[in-house]
């Protein structure tokens, strides 16, 4: 049985006032040049429609300003939009109470979400609202009527004998989904992150145990056929991103490529998605074995598969968790041998939707790599909207890695992989033609 990759919640909040639900995200401005990245959105504009401003340099035709913006103009305008968003967000977020407000502020600041929203709005205007993106989640289920999902389309399918979760039960899948879409959808009015399709594939999940027992090769082999069928079915559902905040105990370092191919070959083949023209991006929680030094130097077996199996490289991501000060969470596995396919994101004391108890929409602060993974999944959805029909999913993954914050402590790739996700940098459309 798959296990949840979330620590227990810390605080439960009642539903905030409805007027505060469309709030989020203050962020510092980006400090990274993207001159080395390929230019994808420098459209023809300006005099004669040749991509030249009246001053003779290249420019970007923004549907929001109605003018052709040079690189400097674009950055300054995006900075203004970000600052306006920050001011309004902080006013509304502060109504949620100090713990919830702080959780929203620091996670937003860490990944530059407001700046990413400004880039998307400035680049595509409100037409981004009409572009569908689809995220799938294999998890415990979802409380569809929770207000977090008011602005997205949610479907739920029960697989492998799963049953609908009781409204009052704290739901792992609801919490994970709320981070993947709620934290990005619920931006100030006009922010272009609607039209998201959420497909929840509910399966039975075991609670994490205090006794860390790695899965054996015999157990892995016994689960191979059923797991392969599950992934093959889910990945046939036209998903852009599949979030996987589930896993098995067992660090990837203890399993060889031969072990994995001989005992988990059908599942590997399903995850490979051979023949797909644009493979679904797989986003995995790295695992919560951080306090067990002998089990946490690399991701657990499923997020770590990408380090052993070449066919998964390019569309599979392992995500480790950071705390408010930016350092790796104590509970989180490290990137280790999967460092080339691994990234860090906030996953400690993250504000999430939890349950519907007696009609109340309830929230909590939860921790775990289960929350870090949907931070990345949500970021990829935003990137997918911005670089529509211009970058393949594998190119989106490469861009996510290339733009991560990798200086200072994040230069330690054995811990942080490519570094801390930076959506502000990942959504900056400027570079070399």
Short mmCIF file of C-alpha atoms in Angstrom, two decimals:
data_model
loop_
_atom_site.label_atom_id
_atom_site.label_comp_id
_atom_site.label_asym_id
_atom_site.label_seq_id
_atom_site.Cartn_x
_atom_site.Cartn_y
_atom_site.Cartn_z
CA UNK A 1 0.00 0.00 0.00
CA UNK A 2 1.18 3.51 -0.79
CA UNK A 3 1.84 5.80 2.16
CA UNK A 4 1.01 9.46 2.74
CA UNK A 5 4.01 11.80 2.72
CA UNK A 6 2.68 14.43 5.12
CA UNK A 7 3.40 15.19 8.76
CA UNK A 8 0.47 15.86 11.07
CA UNK A 9 -1.25 19.22 10.93
CA UNK A 10 -0.40 21.83 13.55
CA UNK A 11 -3.34 24.24 13.67
CA UNK A 12 -6.85 24.12 12.26
CA UNK A 13 -8.42 27.37 11.14
CA UNK A 14 -12.09 28.00 10.51
CA UNK A 15 -13.13 29.29 7.15
CA UNK A 16 -11.93 32.86 6.54
CA UNK A 17 -14.44 35.44 5.45
CA UNK A 18 -15.48 34.81 1.85
CA UNK A 19 -14.14 38.19 0.78
CA UNK A 20 -10.62 37.06 1.66
CA UNK A 21 -10.62 33.89 -0.38
CA UNK A 22 -9.26 35.56 -3.52
CA UNK A 23 -6.04 36.65 -1.85
CA UNK A 24 -2.44 35.54 -2.01
CA UNK A 25 1.15 36.17 -2.68
CA UNK A 26 3.65 38.93 -1.88
CA UNK A 27 7.09 38.39 -3.43
CA UNK A 28 10.48 40.08 -3.70
CA UNK A 29 11.68 40.97 -7.17
CA UNK A 30 13.82 38.50 -9.06
CA UNK A 31 17.60 38.86 -8.94
CA UNK A 32 18.49 36.62 -11.84
CA UNK A 33 19.27 37.45 -15.45
CA UNK A 34 17.72 35.14 -18.02
CA UNK A 35 19.94 36.24 -20.89
CA UNK A 36 21.12 32.67 -21.35
CA UNK A 37 17.60 31.30 -21.77
CA UNK A 38 15.91 31.01 -25.15
CA UNK A 39 13.44 33.77 -25.92
CA UNK A 40 9.98 32.38 -26.45
CA UNK A 41 7.61 35.31 -26.13
CA UNK A 42 9.33 38.21 -27.88
CA UNK A 43 6.52 38.74 -30.37
CA UNK A 44 6.57 40.99 -33.40
CA UNK A 45 5.30 44.41 -32.36
CA UNK A 46 6.02 48.13 -32.51
CA UNK A 47 6.59 50.05 -35.73
CA UNK A 48 5.73 47.91 -38.75
CA UNK A 49 5.12 44.86 -36.53
CA UNK A 50 8.79 43.85 -36.74
CA UNK A 51 9.50 43.54 -33.02
CA UNK A 52 11.19 46.94 -32.90
CA UNK A 53 10.23 49.81 -30.63
CA UNK A 54 10.23 53.39 -31.85
CA UNK A 55 13.65 53.61 -30.20
CA UNK A 56 15.00 50.89 -32.49
CA UNK A 57 15.34 48.02 -29.98
CA UNK A 58 13.34 44.79 -29.64
CA UNK A 59 10.14 45.03 -27.64
CA UNK A 60 7.26 42.93 -26.39
CA UNK A 61 3.67 43.70 -27.34
CA UNK A 62 1.66 43.54 -24.12
CA UNK A 63 -2.13 43.14 -24.34
CA UNK A 64 -2.40 44.81 -20.93
CA UNK A 65 -0.56 48.06 -21.64
CA UNK A 66 -1.35 48.17 -25.35
CA UNK A 67 2.23 49.20 -26.03
CA UNK A 68 5.43 47.54 -27.15
CA UNK A 69 7.58 47.12 -24.05
CA UNK A 70 11.34 46.93 -24.14
CA UNK A 71 13.06 44.58 -21.72
CA UNK A 72 13.45 47.41 -19.22
CA UNK A 73 9.84 48.54 -19.68
CA UNK A 74 8.58 45.01 -19.21
CA UNK A 75 10.54 44.51 -15.99
CA UNK A 76 9.47 47.88 -14.57
CA UNK A 77 5.80 47.32 -15.41
CA UNK A 78 5.88 43.80 -13.94
CA UNK A 79 7.50 45.24 -10.81
CA UNK A 80 4.69 47.81 -10.50
CA UNK A 81 2.00 45.14 -10.87
CA UNK A 82 3.78 42.93 -8.34
CA UNK A 83 3.99 45.77 -5.83
CA UNK A 84 0.30 46.60 -6.22
CA UNK A 85 -0.53 42.93 -5.74
CA UNK A 86 1.66 42.77 -2.65
CA UNK A 87 -0.05 45.74 -1.00
CA UNK A 88 -3.56 44.38 -1.61
CA UNK A 89 -2.58 40.84 -0.67
CA UNK A 90 -1.06 41.89 2.63
CA UNK A 91 -4.16 43.87 3.54
CA UNK A 92 -6.43 40.90 2.87
CA UNK A 93 -4.11 38.18 4.17
CA UNK A 94 -3.78 39.93 7.52
CA UNK A 95 -7.49 39.31 8.09
CA UNK A 96 -6.80 35.56 8.29
CA UNK A 97 -4.96 35.73 11.59
CA UNK A 98 -1.22 35.79 12.29
CA UNK A 99 -0.38 32.09 11.74
CA UNK A 100 -2.29 31.74 8.48
CA UNK A 101 -1.13 35.12 7.18
CA UNK A 102 2.49 34.30 7.90
CA UNK A 103 2.20 30.93 6.18
CA UNK A 104 0.82 32.55 3.03
CA UNK A 105 3.40 35.33 3.06
CA UNK A 106 6.54 33.28 3.47
CA UNK A 107 5.62 30.56 0.98
CA UNK A 108 4.73 33.23 -1.58
CA UNK A 109 7.91 35.17 -0.96
CA UNK A 110 10.03 32.04 -1.27
CA UNK A 111 8.87 31.13 -4.77
CA UNK A 112 8.09 34.61 -6.18
CA UNK A 113 4.48 33.73 -7.00
CA UNK A 114 3.20 37.34 -7.23
CA UNK A 115 5.86 38.20 -9.75
CA UNK A 116 4.98 35.13 -11.80
CA UNK A 117 1.32 36.18 -11.80
CA UNK A 118 2.36 39.66 -12.97
CA UNK A 119 4.39 38.14 -15.83
CA UNK A 120 1.46 36.00 -16.91
CA UNK A 121 -0.99 38.88 -16.79
CA UNK A 122 1.37 41.25 -18.61
CA UNK A 123 2.18 38.68 -21.28
CA UNK A 124 -1.26 37.29 -22.09
CA UNK A 125 -3.74 39.55 -20.33
CA UNK A 126 -7.06 38.04 -19.30
CA UNK A 127 -6.97 35.66 -22.27
CA UNK A 128 -5.04 33.36 -19.93
CA UNK A 129 -8.35 32.72 -18.21
CA UNK A 130 -9.54 30.87 -21.30
CA UNK A 131 -6.59 28.49 -21.52
CA UNK A 132 -7.27 25.17 -19.79
CA UNK A 133 -4.52 23.32 -17.98
CA UNK A 134 -5.08 19.97 -16.29
CA UNK A 135 -3.56 18.52 -13.15
CA UNK A 136 -4.08 14.99 -11.95
CA UNK A 137 -3.47 13.80 -8.41
CA UNK A 138 -3.25 10.25 -7.12
CA UNK A 139 -4.17 10.69 -3.48
CA UNK A 140 -6.69 9.96 -0.73
CA UNK A 141 -9.53 11.93 -2.35
CA UNK A 142 -10.84 15.50 -2.31
CA UNK A 143 -13.61 17.51 -0.66
CA UNK A 144 -14.88 19.05 -3.89
CA UNK A 145 -17.22 21.47 -2.14
CA UNK A 146 -14.45 23.17 -0.19
CA UNK A 147 -14.40 26.86 -1.12
CA UNK A 148 -10.76 26.61 -2.19
CA UNK A 149 -11.98 24.90 -5.35
CA UNK A 150 -14.75 27.36 -6.22
CA UNK A 151 -12.88 28.64 -9.27
CA UNK A 152 -11.64 25.38 -10.75
CA UNK A 153 -13.25 22.31 -12.26
CA UNK A 154 -12.92 19.25 -10.02
CA UNK A 155 -13.67 15.61 -10.82
CA UNK A 156 -13.02 12.64 -8.56
CA UNK A 157 -12.70 8.98 -9.48
CA UNK A 158 -12.37 6.13 -6.97
CA UNK A 159 -9.86 3.45 -7.86
CA UNK A 160 -8.54 0.28 -6.21
CA UNK A 161 -11.42 0.11 -3.75
CA UNK A 162 -11.16 3.67 -2.45
CA UNK A 163 -14.26 5.22 -0.90
CA UNK A 164 -15.41 8.81 -0.56
CA UNK A 165 -13.88 10.58 2.45
CA UNK A 166 -16.25 11.78 5.14
CA UNK A 167 -16.74 15.59 5.06
CA UNK A 168 -15.37 16.03 8.58
CA UNK A 169 -12.28 13.94 8.00
CA UNK A 170 -8.99 15.79 7.55
CA UNK A 171 -8.16 14.93 3.96
CA UNK A 172 -4.60 14.52 2.68
CA UNK A 173 -5.75 14.79 -0.93
CA UNK A 174 -7.73 17.96 -0.22
CA UNK A 175 -4.73 19.57 1.45
CA UNK A 176 -2.39 18.63 -1.40
CA UNK A 177 -4.86 19.80 -4.06
CA UNK A 178 -5.40 23.12 -2.28
CA UNK A 179 -1.69 23.86 -2.49
CA UNK A 180 -1.44 22.82 -6.14
CA UNK A 181 -4.33 25.00 -7.34
CA UNK A 182 -5.72 27.10 -4.50
CA UNK A 183 -2.48 28.88 -3.72
CA UNK A 184 -2.14 29.94 -7.35
CA UNK A 185 -5.76 30.42 -8.39
CA UNK A 186 -6.66 32.61 -5.46
CA UNK A 187 -4.71 35.65 -6.54
CA UNK A 188 -6.13 39.19 -6.69
CA UNK A 189 -8.99 39.80 -9.14
CA UNK A 190 -7.75 39.87 -12.72
CA UNK A 191 -4.86 37.51 -12.10
CA UNK A 192 -4.94 34.95 -14.90
CA UNK A 193 -4.87 31.55 -13.18
CA UNK A 194 -8.39 30.24 -13.63
CA UNK A 195 -9.56 27.48 -16.00
CA UNK A 196 -7.76 24.69 -14.21
CA UNK A 197 -9.12 21.16 -14.42
CA UNK A 198 -8.38 19.09 -11.31
CA UNK A 199 -8.69 15.33 -11.69
CA UNK A 200 -8.45 13.44 -8.41
CA UNK A 201 -7.81 9.70 -8.63
CA UNK A 202 -8.55 8.46 -5.13
CA UNK A 203 -6.84 5.30 -3.88
CA UNK A 204 -6.54 3.71 -0.44
CA UNK A 205 -3.51 5.10 1.41
CA UNK A 206 -1.80 4.01 4.61
CA UNK A 207 -0.70 6.42 7.31
CA UNK A 208 3.06 6.86 7.70
CA UNK A 209 4.48 4.66 10.42
CA UNK A 210 7.02 5.61 13.08
CA UNK A 211 8.78 2.33 12.28
CA UNK A 212 10.65 2.86 9.03
CA UNK A 213 10.61 -0.41 7.11
CA UNK A 214 11.79 -0.24 3.47
CA UNK A 215 9.75 -2.06 0.88
CA UNK A 216 11.32 -5.33 -0.19
CA UNK A 217 11.93 -6.41 -3.77
CA UNK A 218 9.36 -9.18 -3.34
CA UNK A 219 6.76 -6.65 -2.19
CA UNK A 220 7.67 -4.34 -5.04
CA UNK A 221 7.30 -7.18 -7.53
CA UNK A 222 3.93 -8.14 -6.05
CA UNK A 223 2.68 -4.55 -6.49
CA UNK A 224 4.10 -4.12 -10.00
CA UNK A 225 1.14 -5.26 -12.08
CA UNK A 226 -1.46 -3.29 -10.11
CA UNK A 227 0.72 -0.17 -9.95
CA UNK A 228 1.38 -0.33 -13.69
CA UNK A 229 -2.34 -0.56 -14.42
CA UNK A 230 -3.04 2.38 -12.11
CA UNK A 231 -0.43 4.66 -13.70
CA UNK A 232 -1.28 3.59 -17.22
CA UNK A 233 -4.93 4.44 -16.69
CA UNK A 234 -4.28 7.77 -14.95
CA UNK A 235 -1.70 8.87 -17.51
CA UNK A 236 -4.21 8.20 -20.32
CA UNK A 237 -6.41 11.04 -19.02
CA UNK A 238 -4.76 13.92 -20.91
CA UNK A 239 -2.93 15.49 -17.96
CA UNK A 240 -0.35 18.25 -18.10
CA UNK A 241 0.98 17.47 -14.61
CA UNK A 242 0.48 14.50 -12.27
CA UNK A 243 1.14 15.20 -8.59
CA UNK A 244 2.28 12.21 -6.54
CA UNK A 245 2.49 13.00 -2.83
CA UNK A 246 2.53 9.28 -2.05
CA UNK A 247 5.21 6.65 -1.91
CA UNK A 248 6.86 3.61 -0.41
CA UNK A 249 9.45 3.50 2.35
CA UNK A 250 12.97 2.79 1.14
CA UNK A 251 15.72 5.13 -0.06
CA UNK A 252 16.52 4.82 -3.76
CA UNK A 253 20.22 4.30 -2.99
CA UNK A 254 19.51 0.80 -1.70
CA UNK A 255 17.98 -0.40 -4.98
CA UNK A 256 20.00 -0.98 -8.15
CA UNK A 257 18.78 -0.38 -11.67
CA UNK A 258 18.73 -4.14 -12.20
CA UNK A 259 16.63 -4.63 -9.04
CA UNK A 260 14.12 -2.07 -10.23
CA UNK A 261 13.84 -3.27 -13.81
CA UNK A 262 13.48 -6.91 -12.75
CA UNK A 263 10.86 -6.27 -10.07
CA UNK A 264 9.08 -3.08 -11.13
CA UNK A 265 9.47 -3.17 -14.89
CA UNK A 266 5.78 -2.89 -15.82
CA UNK A 267 5.35 0.22 -13.68
CA UNK A 268 8.52 1.79 -15.07
CA UNK A 269 7.19 1.20 -18.58
CA UNK A 270 3.87 2.87 -17.68
CA UNK A 271 5.64 5.88 -16.14
CA UNK A 272 7.90 6.18 -19.19
CA UNK A 273 4.86 7.04 -21.39
CA UNK A 274 6.59 5.76 -24.49
CA UNK A 275 4.86 6.98 -27.63
CA UNK A 276 3.34 10.08 -26.03
CA UNK A 277 3.90 13.23 -28.05
CA UNK A 278 4.13 15.38 -24.90
CA UNK A 279 4.60 13.37 -21.73
CA UNK A 280 2.74 14.24 -18.53
CA UNK A 281 5.13 15.78 -15.99
CA UNK A 282 5.45 13.57 -12.90
CA UNK A 283 5.97 15.55 -9.68
CA UNK A 284 6.91 13.37 -6.68
CA UNK A 285 7.24 14.16 -2.97
CA UNK A 286 10.81 13.14 -2.08
CA UNK A 287 9.88 11.55 1.27
CA UNK A 288 9.88 12.35 4.97
CA UNK A 289 12.71 10.18 6.25
CA UNK A 290 14.95 13.15 7.04
CA UNK A 291 15.32 12.34 10.71
CA UNK A 292 16.62 8.90 9.80
CA UNK A 293 20.09 9.79 8.55
CA UNK A 294 20.64 6.35 7.04
CA UNK A 295 17.47 6.59 4.95
CA UNK A 296 17.30 10.20 3.79
CA UNK A 297 20.43 11.10 1.83
CA UNK A 298 18.41 10.63 -1.38
CA UNK A 299 14.68 10.48 -2.22
CA UNK A 300 12.54 7.45 -1.48
CA UNK A 301 12.25 4.71 -4.08
CA UNK A 302 9.43 6.14 -6.27
CA UNK A 303 10.64 9.77 -6.54
CA UNK A 304 14.16 8.38 -6.85
CA UNK A 305 13.36 6.11 -9.81
CA UNK A 306 14.41 8.93 -12.12
CA UNK A 307 18.00 8.62 -10.86
CA UNK A 308 18.17 4.96 -11.91
CA UNK A 309 15.93 4.80 -14.98
CA UNK A 310 16.97 6.85 -18.02
CA UNK A 311 13.53 6.67 -19.62
CA UNK A 312 12.03 8.78 -16.82
CA UNK A 313 14.55 11.58 -17.07
CA UNK A 314 13.17 14.81 -18.50
CA UNK A 315 9.60 14.46 -17.26
CA UNK A 316 9.99 13.24 -13.65
CA UNK A 317 10.80 15.55 -10.72
CA UNK A 318 11.60 14.82 -7.06
CA UNK A 319 10.74 17.65 -4.63
CA UNK A 320 12.34 18.23 -1.22
CA UNK A 321 10.89 20.52 1.46
CA UNK A 322 12.20 23.80 2.87
CA UNK A 323 11.17 25.68 6.01
CA UNK A 324 10.48 29.39 6.48
CA UNK A 325 14.17 30.34 6.78
CA UNK A 326 14.80 28.64 3.45
CA UNK A 327 16.81 25.70 4.78
CA UNK A 328 15.93 22.06 4.23
CA UNK A 329 13.22 20.75 6.55
CA UNK A 330 14.45 18.32 9.20
CA UNK A 331 11.93 15.71 8.08
CA UNK A 332 12.71 15.98 4.36
CA UNK A 333 14.77 13.56 2.33
CA UNK A 334 17.61 15.19 0.44
CA UNK A 335 18.18 15.15 -3.32
CA UNK A 336 21.33 13.00 -3.19
CA UNK A 337 21.85 10.79 -6.22
CA UNK A 338 18.73 12.30 -7.82
CA UNK A 339 20.18 15.83 -7.66
CA UNK A 340 19.97 16.33 -11.43
CA UNK A 341 16.21 15.71 -11.32
CA UNK A 342 15.36 17.33 -8.00
CA UNK A 343 14.24 20.76 -6.77
CA UNK A 344 13.28 22.36 -3.45
CA UNK A 345 10.02 24.13 -2.52
CA UNK A 346 8.25 25.25 0.68
CA UNK A 347 6.73 22.33 2.55
CA UNK A 348 6.76 23.19 6.24
CA UNK A 349 3.80 24.81 8.01
CA UNK A 350 1.97 25.46 4.76
CA UNK A 351 -1.61 26.71 4.89
CA UNK A 352 -3.93 24.12 3.35
CA UNK A 353 -7.60 23.31 3.02
CA UNK A 354 -8.40 20.32 5.21
CA UNK A 355 -12.04 19.40 5.59
CA UNK A 356 -15.68 20.34 5.66
CA UNK A 357 -16.80 19.96 9.26
CA UNK A 358 -20.42 20.80 10.11
CA UNK A 359 -20.59 22.95 6.99
CA UNK A 360 -17.45 24.93 7.85
CA UNK A 361 -14.57 25.15 5.40
CA UNK A 362 -11.56 24.29 7.51
CA UNK A 363 -7.86 25.08 7.03
CA UNK A 364 -4.68 24.00 8.75
CA UNK A 365 -0.91 24.33 8.83
CA UNK A 366 0.51 21.04 7.59
CA UNK A 367 4.07 19.97 6.87
CA UNK A 368 5.68 17.35 4.66
CA UNK A 369 7.17 16.85 1.24
CA UNK A 370 3.53 16.14 0.36
CA UNK A 371 3.08 19.94 0.39
CA UNK A 372 6.35 20.80 -1.37
CA UNK A 373 5.43 18.67 -4.41
CA UNK A 374 2.14 20.50 -5.20
CA UNK A 375 3.97 23.83 -4.87
CA UNK A 376 5.99 22.69 -7.88
CA UNK A 377 2.95 21.21 -9.63
CA UNK A 378 1.09 24.51 -9.28
CA UNK A 379 4.11 26.42 -10.54
CA UNK A 380 4.29 24.21 -13.61
CA UNK A 381 0.60 24.87 -14.33
CA UNK A 382 1.31 28.59 -14.29
CA UNK A 383 4.31 28.10 -16.59
CA UNK A 384 2.18 25.97 -18.90
CA UNK A 385 -0.32 28.79 -19.21
CA UNK A 386 2.37 31.34 -19.99
CA UNK A 387 4.38 29.30 -22.51
CA UNK A 388 1.33 27.85 -24.20
CA UNK A 389 2.14 25.88 -27.36
CA UNK A 390 5.72 27.18 -27.25
CA UNK A 391 7.48 24.82 -24.87
CA UNK A 392 6.98 21.09 -24.51
CA UNK A 393 6.48 19.66 -21.04
CA UNK A 394 10.08 18.45 -20.95
CA UNK A 395 11.23 21.96 -21.91
CA UNK A 396 9.12 23.35 -19.06
CA UNK A 397 10.90 21.01 -16.65
CA UNK A 398 14.28 22.10 -17.99
CA UNK A 399 13.31 25.76 -17.59
CA UNK A 400 12.07 25.14 -14.05
CA UNK A 401 15.44 23.63 -13.17
CA UNK A 402 17.51 26.25 -15.01
CA UNK A 403 15.82 29.17 -13.25
CA UNK A 404 15.85 27.81 -9.69
CA UNK A 405 17.77 29.76 -7.04
CA UNK A 406 21.07 27.92 -6.94
CA UNK A 407 23.41 30.35 -5.20
CA UNK A 408 24.45 30.50 -1.54
CA UNK A 409 23.26 27.50 0.44
CA UNK A 410 21.22 26.32 -2.56
CA UNK A 411 24.46 25.59 -4.39
CA UNK A 412 24.64 22.38 -2.34
CA UNK A 413 23.04 20.15 -4.94
CA UNK A 414 23.28 17.05 -2.74
CA UNK A 415 20.63 18.68 -0.54
CA UNK A 416 18.67 21.03 -2.82
CA UNK A 417 19.26 19.60 -6.29
CA UNK A 418 18.82 22.44 -8.77
CA UNK A 419 17.92 24.79 -5.90
CA UNK A 420 14.79 26.54 -4.67
CA UNK A 421 11.97 26.98 -7.20
CA UNK A 422 11.78 30.58 -8.46
CA UNK A 423 8.60 31.18 -10.44
CA UNK A 424 9.44 34.81 -10.99
CA UNK A 425 12.51 33.79 -12.97
CA UNK A 426 10.82 30.81 -14.62
CA UNK A 427 8.06 33.02 -16.07
CA UNK A 428 10.23 35.88 -17.27
CA UNK A 429 9.72 35.74 -21.07
CA UNK A 430 12.89 37.61 -22.01
CA UNK A 431 16.12 36.05 -23.26
CA UNK A 432 18.24 35.67 -26.37
CA UNK A 433 16.31 35.21 -29.67
#
